[in-house]
Amino acid sequence: MCYGFDMTIIATIQADLEVTPLGTRSRLADELRGVPLLRRTVERVRLTQQIDDVYVLCPENQQDRCNSILSGTNAIIRSHSVPAPPWASLVRMGRKWSLDGWRGGIGGTTSFDEYTNAALIDDLLRSTKADTVLSVPPAAPLFDPSLTDRMIQHHHKTEDDSRLTFTQAPPGVTGILLDAALVQELAGQGIPIGWVFSYKPDTPQKDLVFQPCCCEIPTELRYAAGRLVGDTERSMERLIACLQEPEPPDAVGIGRWLSHWEQTTAERQPHEVEIELTTDDPYPDSILRPRGTRIEPRGPIDPAIVARIVSEITQYDDALLVLGGFGDPLRHPQFSRIIETIRKPPANGRPPFGVAIRTTAADLSDEHIEALITNEVDVLDVTLDAWTPDLYGRLHSPHDPAGADLDAVCKRLDRLDHVRQEHLSTAPIVIAEMTKTRDNVHELDDFHDGWLRRTGAVLISGHSHFAGQCEDRSVIQMAPLPRVPCRRLRSRCVVLADGRVTMCDQDFNGRYALGSIHERSLERLWTTSPLSDLRDAHRQHRFDTNPLCAACDDWHRP
């Protein structure tokens, strides 16, 4: 019940026992330490003192199963036939690349978008007459009721200034509080909650994390990363490990545990693998990244090798695959075949969770476009780096600026958008990327806002000197102090077009390669020496054991 204020607050848990909004298999009926995951979540939410009722919203054909799972919990189970919202596919594709954080998804998507269908909640609020709703993910066995009570008290104090309350906790620790009027507005406009958080160039506002609607949480939790929603195999492994103790840890304990887990644990496969298809590139003289004569010629890679890598990394159902490296993947002579192989594996395999292509788009053809759309590639990351054609030419073709034509690239992207509309497809999401340097920082604002209006997604990345191997063109040093173990050594790797696997993308010529995919499995290269030794060295703060690590400024990147 509410304490000291007149407000009816209900919690909603949108549950599907078959599939998650991410497209993964639902584990809500699976037992975690002898208790179904959905029941664990409901029992944790019921411990929140200031919640009046807990509603579980499930598809019509699943009500009996939910009744059985939740018998005795006092949860109110409501079935529905509300379809998936129109933005569901965009959220699914956009969130794949930032599951461990509450926000950071492509297009401004947040973890709250995944399990908050405003239309479904609005129908419920019309019958319950509640003032406020707490939306909670259904597979959150580490949900913190004490922290949620603090959120509710904060929401009451700030209700005159904000219509929602949230925290910056990792997904699964808390939910989000929404006023009934805001839910109705979101449902009426058919937009996700992430729209409220996202930057809008024509109506800019202060970031919500600096406004009263953001409830402060312990520093240990705020700066921790790690998904605690049991809807992927990787997140389930994390939850099982964290729940070894009889009682779930509190907010501070969760934060400390996640930080320790991130620094000490490497799964049997990398979360993200970048594959270089070829070193051929339309802009070999580009000054912003290693290309052309700075790269040892490699490839084109054998499509069978790509298929083998895919079969390995998809041991996890949240595996991410990027086709990029130090050439343009569109220049591989069998690009379309490779995309089809990735997305349509043999009957005994499964496709990667997320697929992205990093390209200049200078060679984007109708054949490429058809392959991207038909095979539902999630992301097309286009390295543009400039807003004006003049600067674009000088950055990418300094000896012959006319050889890099920004207008031609834009027309190819317009063609992609046209064909995508013909197919009624949301895939791929187009991201315009700028590597910020002293050369182009004056165009950053125009680039960011202009492409955000055009495609809805922009990436501004910092310049890398690749551990001293390239000229440093960065605007400012971004690496924080003190130095900590590199995050990417435990999450991602790069496979060069000749089959060598590198510890990270700083080693663009493979001078410190871990070995070759032709000779050893990716799992073996990932889990054994020399990479395991390098991780141990980083954990001991010995960053000089590898020359590239000693000179690297990019160790802080997620």
C-alpha positions in Angstrom: 0.0 0.0 0.0 1.0 3.6 -0.5 2.4 5.4 2.5 1.7 9.1 3.2 0.3 10.0 -0.2 -2.9 9.4 -2.2 -1.8 7.6 -5.3 -3.0 4.3 -6.7 0.0 2.4 -8.1 -0.1 -0.9 -9.9 2.7 -3.0 -11.4 2.3 -4.5 -14.9 4.4 -7.5 -16.2 3.9 -8.2 -19.9 4.6 -11.9 -20.2 4.8 -14.2 -23.2 5.6 -17.8 -22.5 6.7 -18.5 -26.1 8.8 -15.6 -27.4 10.4 -12.4 -26.1 10.2 -9.0 -27.8 13.9 -9.5 -28.7 12.9 -12.6 -30.8 14.6 -15.1 -28.4 13.0 -18.1 -26.8 11.0 -17.1 -23.7 12.3 -18.7 -20.5 9.5 -17.5 -18.2 8.3 -21.1 -17.5 11.9 -22.4 -17.0 12.9 -23.0 -13.4 15.7 -21.1 -11.8 16.8 -22.8 -8.6 13.5 -24.7 -8.6 11.2 -21.8 -9.2 9.8 -20.6 -12.6 11.4 -17.4 -13.7 8.1 -15.6 -14.1 7.1 -16.6 -10.6 10.4 -15.4 -9.1 9.8 -12.0 -10.8 6.3 -11.6 -9.5 7.3 -12.6 -5.9 10.1 -10.0 -6.0 7.6 -7.3 -7.2 5.1 -8.3 -4.6 7.7 -7.3 -1.9 7.5 -3.7 -3.0 5.5 -2.1 -0.2 3.9 0.8 -2.1 2.4 -1.3 -5.0 -1.3 -1.9 -4.7 -1.6 -4.7 -7.2 0.5 -6.7 -9.6 -1.0 -7.5 -13.0 0.4 -10.1 -15.4 -0.6 -9.4 -19.0 -0.4 -12.5 -21.2 -1.7 -13.6 -24.6 -5.2 -15.2 -24.5 -3.9 -18.7 -25.2 -1.5 -18.6 -22.3 -3.7 -17.7 -19.4 -4.1 -21.2 -18.0 -0.3 -21.8 -18.1 0.3 -18.4 -16.3 -2.4 -19.3 -13.7 -0.6 -22.5 -13.0 2.9 -20.9 -12.7 1.6 -18.0 -10.5 -0.8 -19.9 -8.3 -0.8 -18.4 -4.8 1.1 -15.3 -5.6 -1.9 -13.0 -5.6 -1.0 -11.7 -9.0 -3.9 -10.7 -11.2 -3.6 -12.4 -14.5 -5.3 -10.7 -17.5 -5.2 -12.1 -21.0 -5.3 -9.9 -24.1 -5.3 -10.0 -27.8 -3.5 -6.7 -28.3 -1.1 -7.0 -31.3 2.6 -6.1 -31.1 3.0 -2.3 -31.4 4.1 -0.8 -34.8 7.5 0.0 -33.5 8.3 -3.4 -32.1 10.6 -4.4 -35.0 12.6 -1.2 -34.7 13.1 -1.7 -31.0 14.1 -5.4 -31.5 16.7 -4.4 -34.1 17.9 -1.3 -32.2 18.3 -2.9 -28.8 20.3 -5.9 -29.9 23.6 -3.9 -29.7 23.2 -2.5 -26.2 21.4 -5.1 -24.1 23.7 -4.7 -21.1 22.7 -1.0 -20.5 19.4 0.6 -19.9 19.8 2.9 -22.9 22.2 3.3 -25.8 20.1 1.5 -28.3 20.1 2.5 -31.9 17.6 5.3 -32.6 17.4 6.2 -28.9 15.8 2.9 -27.9 16.0 1.9 -24.2 15.5 -1.2 -22.1 12.1 0.1 -21.1 10.8 -0.1 -24.7 11.3 -3.9 -24.7 8.6 -4.8 -22.2 6.4 -1.7 -22.2 3.6 -1.7 -24.7 1.7 1.5 -23.8 -1.4 0.4 -25.7 -1.7 -2.8 -23.6 -1.2 -0.9 -20.4 -3.6 1.8 -21.4 -6.4 -0.7 -21.8 -5.7 -2.0 -18.3 -5.6 1.5 -16.7 -9.0 2.3 -18.1 -10.5 -0.5 -16.0 -8.3 -0.1 -12.9 -8.4 3.7 -12.6 -4.8 3.6 -11.3 -2.9 6.9 -11.3 0.5 5.4 -11.9 1.9 2.2 -13.4 5.2 0.4 -12.7 6.3 -1.5 -15.9 8.6 -4.4 -15.0 10.3 -6.9 -17.3 8.9 -10.4 -16.7 12.2 -12.2 -16.3 13.7 -10.1 -13.6 14.5 -12.4 -10.6 16.9 -9.8 -9.1 14.2 -7.0 -9.2 15.0 -4.8 -6.1 11.8 -3.9 -4.2 13.6 -1.5 -1.8 15.0 0.5 -4.6 11.6 0.5 -6.3 10.0 1.9 -3.1 12.6 4.7 -3.2 11.6 5.4 -6.8 7.9 5.6 -5.8 8.7 8.1 -3.1 10.8 10.1 -5.5 8.0 10.0 -8.0 5.5 11.4 -5.5 7.9 14.3 -4.6 8.5 15.2 -8.2 5.0 14.5 -9.7 4.4 18.2 -10.4 7.6 18.3 -12.5 7.6 15.0 -14.3 5.3 12.3 -15.6 7.7 9.4 -15.2 10.4 8.2 -12.9 13.3 5.9 -13.8 16.8 4.9 -12.6 20.0 4.3 -14.4 20.3 0.8 -13.2 21.1 -2.2 -15.4 18.1 -3.8 -17.1 16.2 -6.1 -14.7 17.0 -4.3 -11.4 14.0 -1.9 -11.4 11.2 -0.9 -13.7 9.9 2.4 -14.9 7.0 4.5 -13.4 4.6 6.1 -15.8 1.7 8.4 -15.1 -1.6 7.2 -16.6 -1.8 10.4 -18.8 1.6 9.7 -20.3 0.6 6.1 -21.0 -2.5 7.3 -22.8 -0.5 9.8 -24.8 2.1 7.2 -25.9 -0.7 4.7 -26.8 -2.6 7.3 -28.8 0.4 8.3 -30.8 1.7 4.8 -31.2 5.2 5.6 -30.0 7.6 3.8 -27.5 8.7 5.2 -24.2 12.2 5.6 -25.6 10.8 8.5 -27.7 10.5 10.5 -24.5 14.2 10.0 -23.7 15.6 10.5 -27.2 17.2 13.7 -28.5 15.1 15.6 -31.0 17.0 18.2 -33.0 13.9 20.4 -33.6 12.7 20.4 -30.0 15.9 19.9 -27.9 15.6 19.5 -24.1 18.0 18.7 -21.2 18.8 15.0 -20.9 16.3 13.3 -18.6 19.1 11.9 -16.5 19.6 15.5 -15.3 16.0 16.2 -14.6 13.8 15.4 -11.6 12.4 12.3 -13.2 15.7 10.5 -12.7 16.0 8.8 -9.3 19.5 8.7 -8.0 20.9 5.2 -7.2 24.2 4.0 -5.6 27.3 4.7 -7.7 28.2 1.1 -7.7 25.0 0.2 -9.5 24.8 3.2 -11.7 28.2 2.5 -13.4 27.7 -1.3 -13.6 26.8 -3.0 -16.8 25.2 -6.3 -17.4 21.7 -7.5 -18.4 19.8 -9.1 -15.6 16.7 -10.0 -17.6 16.6 -13.7 -18.3 15.7 -13.6 -22.0 19.0 -14.7 -23.5 21.3 -17.5 -22.8 24.1 -15.1 -21.8 21.9 -13.2 -19.4 20.6 -16.5 -17.9 24.2 -17.6 -17.2 24.8 -14.3 -15.4 21.7 -14.6 -13.4 22.4 -18.2 -12.3 25.9 -17.1 -11.2 24.6 -14.1 -9.3 21.9 -16.1 -7.5 24.3 -18.6 -5.9 23.6 -17.0 -2.5 20.3 -17.9 -0.7 19.2 -14.3 -0.8 19.5 -11.9 -3.8 22.1 -9.1 -3.2 20.9 -5.5 -2.6 21.5 -2.7 -5.1 25.0 -2.0 -4.0 25.8 -5.7 -4.0 24.5 -6.2 -7.5 26.6 -3.3 -8.8 29.7 -4.7 -7.3 29.0 -8.2 -8.5 28.4 -7.0 -12.0 31.6 -5.1 -12.1 33.6 -8.1 -10.8 31.8 -10.4 -13.3 32.7 -8.1 -16.2 36.4 -8.0 -15.3 36.8 -11.7 -14.6 34.5 -13.6 -16.8 34.9 -14.5 -20.4 32.2 -16.7 -22.0 33.1 -19.6 -24.3 32.4 -17.4 -27.3 32.8 -13.7 -27.9 29.5 -11.7 -27.7 30.4 -9.8 -30.9 32.6 -10.9 -33.8 33.7 -8.6 -36.6 34.6 -10.3 -39.8 36.7 -8.7 -42.5 35.5 -9.9 -45.9 38.2 -8.1 -47.9 40.7 -5.3 -47.7 39.6 -3.9 -51.0 38.1 -0.4 -50.5 36.7 2.4 -52.7 38.6 4.9 -50.6 42.1 3.4 -50.0 43.6 6.9 -49.2 41.0 7.8 -46.6 42.8 9.7 -43.8 40.5 8.7 -40.9 41.1 5.0 -40.6 43.7 2.3 -41.8 43.0 1.6 -45.5 44.9 1.0 -48.7 48.7 0.7 -48.6 48.6 0.8 -44.8 46.9 -2.6 -44.8 48.5 -5.9 -45.9 46.2 -7.1 -48.7 44.0 -9.9 -47.5 41.0 -11.9 -48.9 38.5 -12.1 -50.2 37.5 -14.5 -47.4 36.1 -17.9 -48.2 32.3 -17.9 -47.5 32.6 -21.3 -46.0 34.8 -19.8 -43.3 32.1 -17.2 -42.5 29.6 -20.0 -42.2 31.8 -21.9 -39.8 32.3 -18.8 -37.6 28.5 -18.3 -37.5 27.9 -21.9 -36.5 30.3 -21.4 -33.6 29.2 -18.1 -32.2 25.5 -18.9 -32.3 26.0 -21.4 -29.4 24.6 -18.3 -27.7 21.3 -16.9 -28.9 22.4 -13.2 -28.6 25.5 -13.5 -30.8 26.3 -10.3 -32.8 28.1 -10.3 -36.1 29.6 -7.3 -37.9 30.9 -7.4 -41.4 33.5 -4.7 -41.6 37.2 -4.9 -40.8 39.7 -2.8 -42.8 38.1 -2.9 -46.2 34.6 -2.5 -47.6 32.5 -5.7 -47.3 30.4 -4.7 -50.3 33.5 -5.3 -52.4 33.5 -9.0 -51.7 32.5 -10.7 -55.0 30.1 -13.1 -53.1 28.7 -10.6 -50.7 25.0 -11.5 -51.3 25.7 -15.2 -51.0 27.5 -14.6 -47.6 24.5 -12.6 -46.3 22.1 -15.3 -47.3 24.3 -18.0 -45.7 24.4 -16.0 -42.4 20.7 -15.4 -42.2 19.6 -18.8 -43.6 21.9 -21.4 -42.0 21.5 -25.1 -42.4 18.6 -26.8 -40.6 20.7 -27.8 -37.6 22.0 -24.2 -37.1 20.5 -20.8 -36.3 21.3 -17.3 -37.5 23.1 -14.7 -35.4 21.0 -12.6 -33.1 22.2 -9.4 -34.8 23.9 -8.6 -38.1 25.5 -5.3 -39.0 27.4 -4.1 -42.1 29.9 -1.4 -41.9 30.5 0.2 -45.2 31.1 3.4 -47.1 28.1 2.6 -49.3 30.0 3.9 -52.3 29.4 0.6 -54.1 25.8 0.0 -52.8 24.0 -1.6 -55.7 20.5 -2.9 -56.2 21.7 -6.4 -55.7 23.2 -5.4 -52.3 20.0 -3.6 -51.4 17.9 -6.7 -52.2 20.2 -8.9 -50.1 20.1 -6.5 -47.1 16.3 -6.3 -47.1 15.4 -9.9 -48.0 17.8 -11.3 -45.4 16.7 -8.8 -42.8 20.1 -7.4 -41.9 19.6 -5.3 -38.8 22.0 -2.4 -39.3 23.8 -0.7 -42.2 26.5 1.5 -40.6 27.6 4.0 -43.3 31.0 5.7 -42.6 30.4 9.2 -44.0 32.4 11.4 -41.6 31.4 14.7 -43.3 28.3 16.8 -43.8 29.5 18.7 -46.9 30.6 17.2 -50.2 33.8 19.2 -50.2 35.0 17.9 -46.8 33.9 14.4 -47.7 36.1 14.5 -50.8 39.1 15.8 -48.9 38.8 13.2 -46.1 38.3 10.2 -48.2 40.2 11.0 -51.4 42.7 13.6 -50.4 44.8 13.3 -53.6 41.6 13.5 -55.8 38.7 14.9 -53.8 36.4 14.5 -56.8 36.9 10.7 -56.5 34.8 10.6 -53.3 31.2 11.7 -54.2 28.9 12.3 -51.2 26.0 13.1 -53.3 26.2 9.8 -55.1 26.3 7.9 -51.8 23.3 9.8 -50.6 21.4 8.8 -53.8 22.3 5.2 -53.1 20.9 5.5 -49.6 17.7 7.1 -51.0 17.4 4.2 -53.3 17.7 1.8 -50.3 15.0 3.7 -48.5 12.7 3.5 -51.5 13.1 -0.2 -52.0 12.7 -0.8 -48.2 9.4 1.0 -48.4 8.3 -1.1 -51.3 9.1 -4.2 -49.3 7.3 -2.7 -46.2 10.4 -3.5 -44.3 12.1 -1.7 -41.4 15.4 -3.5 -42.0 18.1 -2.4 -42.3 18.3 0.5 -39.9 20.7 3.0 -41.5 23.2 4.7 -39.2 25.2 7.6 -40.5 28.6 7.5 -38.7 31.1 10.3 -38.2 34.5 9.7 -36.7 35.1 12.9 -34.9 38.5 14.5 -35.6 40.1 17.9 -35.8 39.4 17.8 -39.5 35.6 17.6 -39.3 34.5 18.6 -35.8 33.2 21.9 -37.2 30.6 20.0 -39.1 29.6 17.7 -36.2 26.3 19.5 -35.2 25.1 19.8 -38.8 26.0 16.1 -39.4 24.4 14.8 -36.2 21.1 16.7 -36.5 20.8 16.5 -40.3 21.2 12.7 -40.4 19.1 12.2 -37.3 16.2 13.9 -39.1 16.9 11.8 -42.2 17.5 8.3 -40.9 16.7 8.5 -37.2 20.1 7.1 -36.2 23.5 8.6 -35.9 26.8 7.4 -34.5 29.6 9.8 -33.5 32.7 7.9 -32.7 36.1 9.0 -31.4 39.1 8.9 -33.6 41.7 6.1 -32.9 45.4 6.3 -33.6 45.4 2.5 -33.3 47.9 2.3 -30.5 50.3 4.7 -32.1 50.3 3.1 -35.5 48.4 6.0 -37.2 48.4 9.8 -36.8 46.4 11.0 -33.9 43.7 13.3 -35.3 41.5 13.2 -32.2 40.0 16.4 -30.8 40.5 15.6 -27.2 41.8 12.6 -25.1 38.7 10.7 -24.0 40.3 7.8 -22.0 39.4 8.2 -18.3 41.7 7.7 -15.3 42.6 5.4 -13.7 43.1 2.8 -16.4 41.2 -0.5 -15.9 41.2 -3.8 -17.8 40.1 -3.5 -21.4 36.4 -4.4 -21.7 36.6 -5.6 -25.2 39.1 -8.4 -24.5 36.1 -10.2 -22.9 33.4 -9.3 -25.3 34.6 -9.1 -29.0 37.2 -10.0 -31.5 38.1 -9.5 -35.1 38.6 -12.2 -37.8 40.8 -10.8 -40.7 40.1 -11.8 -44.3 43.0 -14.3 -44.3 41.5 -16.2 -41.3 43.8 -14.8 -38.6 42.0 -13.8 -35.3 43.1 -10.7 -33.5 42.7 -9.7 -29.9 40.9 -6.5 -31.0 40.6 -4.1 -33.9 43.7 -2.2 -32.9 45.8 -4.9 -34.5 44.7 -4.1 -38.1 47.7 -6.0 -39.7 47.5 -9.0 -37.4 51.0 -8.6 -35.9 49.8 -10.0 -32.6 47.2 -12.4 -34.0 45.9 -15.2 -31.6 46.1 -17.7 -34.4 44.2 -18.7 -37.5 40.6 -19.9 -37.8 42.0 -22.3 -40.5 43.9 -24.2 -37.8 41.9 -23.8 -34.5 38.3 -23.2 -33.6 37.2 -19.7 -32.6 36.3 -21.1 -29.2 39.8 -22.4 -28.6 41.4 -19.2 -29.8 39.0 -17.2 -27.5 39.4 -19.2 -24.3 43.1 -20.2 -24.3 46.5 -18.6 -24.5 47.7 -16.1 -25.6 44.3 -14.3 -25.1 43.6 -15.8 -21.7 47.1 -14.7 -20.6 46.5 -11.2 -21.8 43.2 -11.0 -19.9 45.1 -12.2 -16.7 47.7 -9.5 -17.3 45.1 -6.8 -17.6 43.3 -8.0 -14.5 46.7 -7.5 -12.7 47.0 -4.1 -14.2 50.0 -5.1 -16.3 49.1 -3.3 -19.5 52.5 -3.3 -21.0 52.7 -7.1 -21.7 51.5 -6.4 -25.3 52.9 -3.4 -27.2 49.5 -2.4 -28.6 47.9 -2.5 -25.2 50.7 -0.3 -23.8 50.0 2.4 -26.4 46.2 2.0 -26.6 43.8 4.8 -25.7 40.6 2.9 -26.6 40.5 0.4 -23.7 37.5 2.1 -22.2 35.2 1.5 -25.1 32.2 -0.8 -24.4 
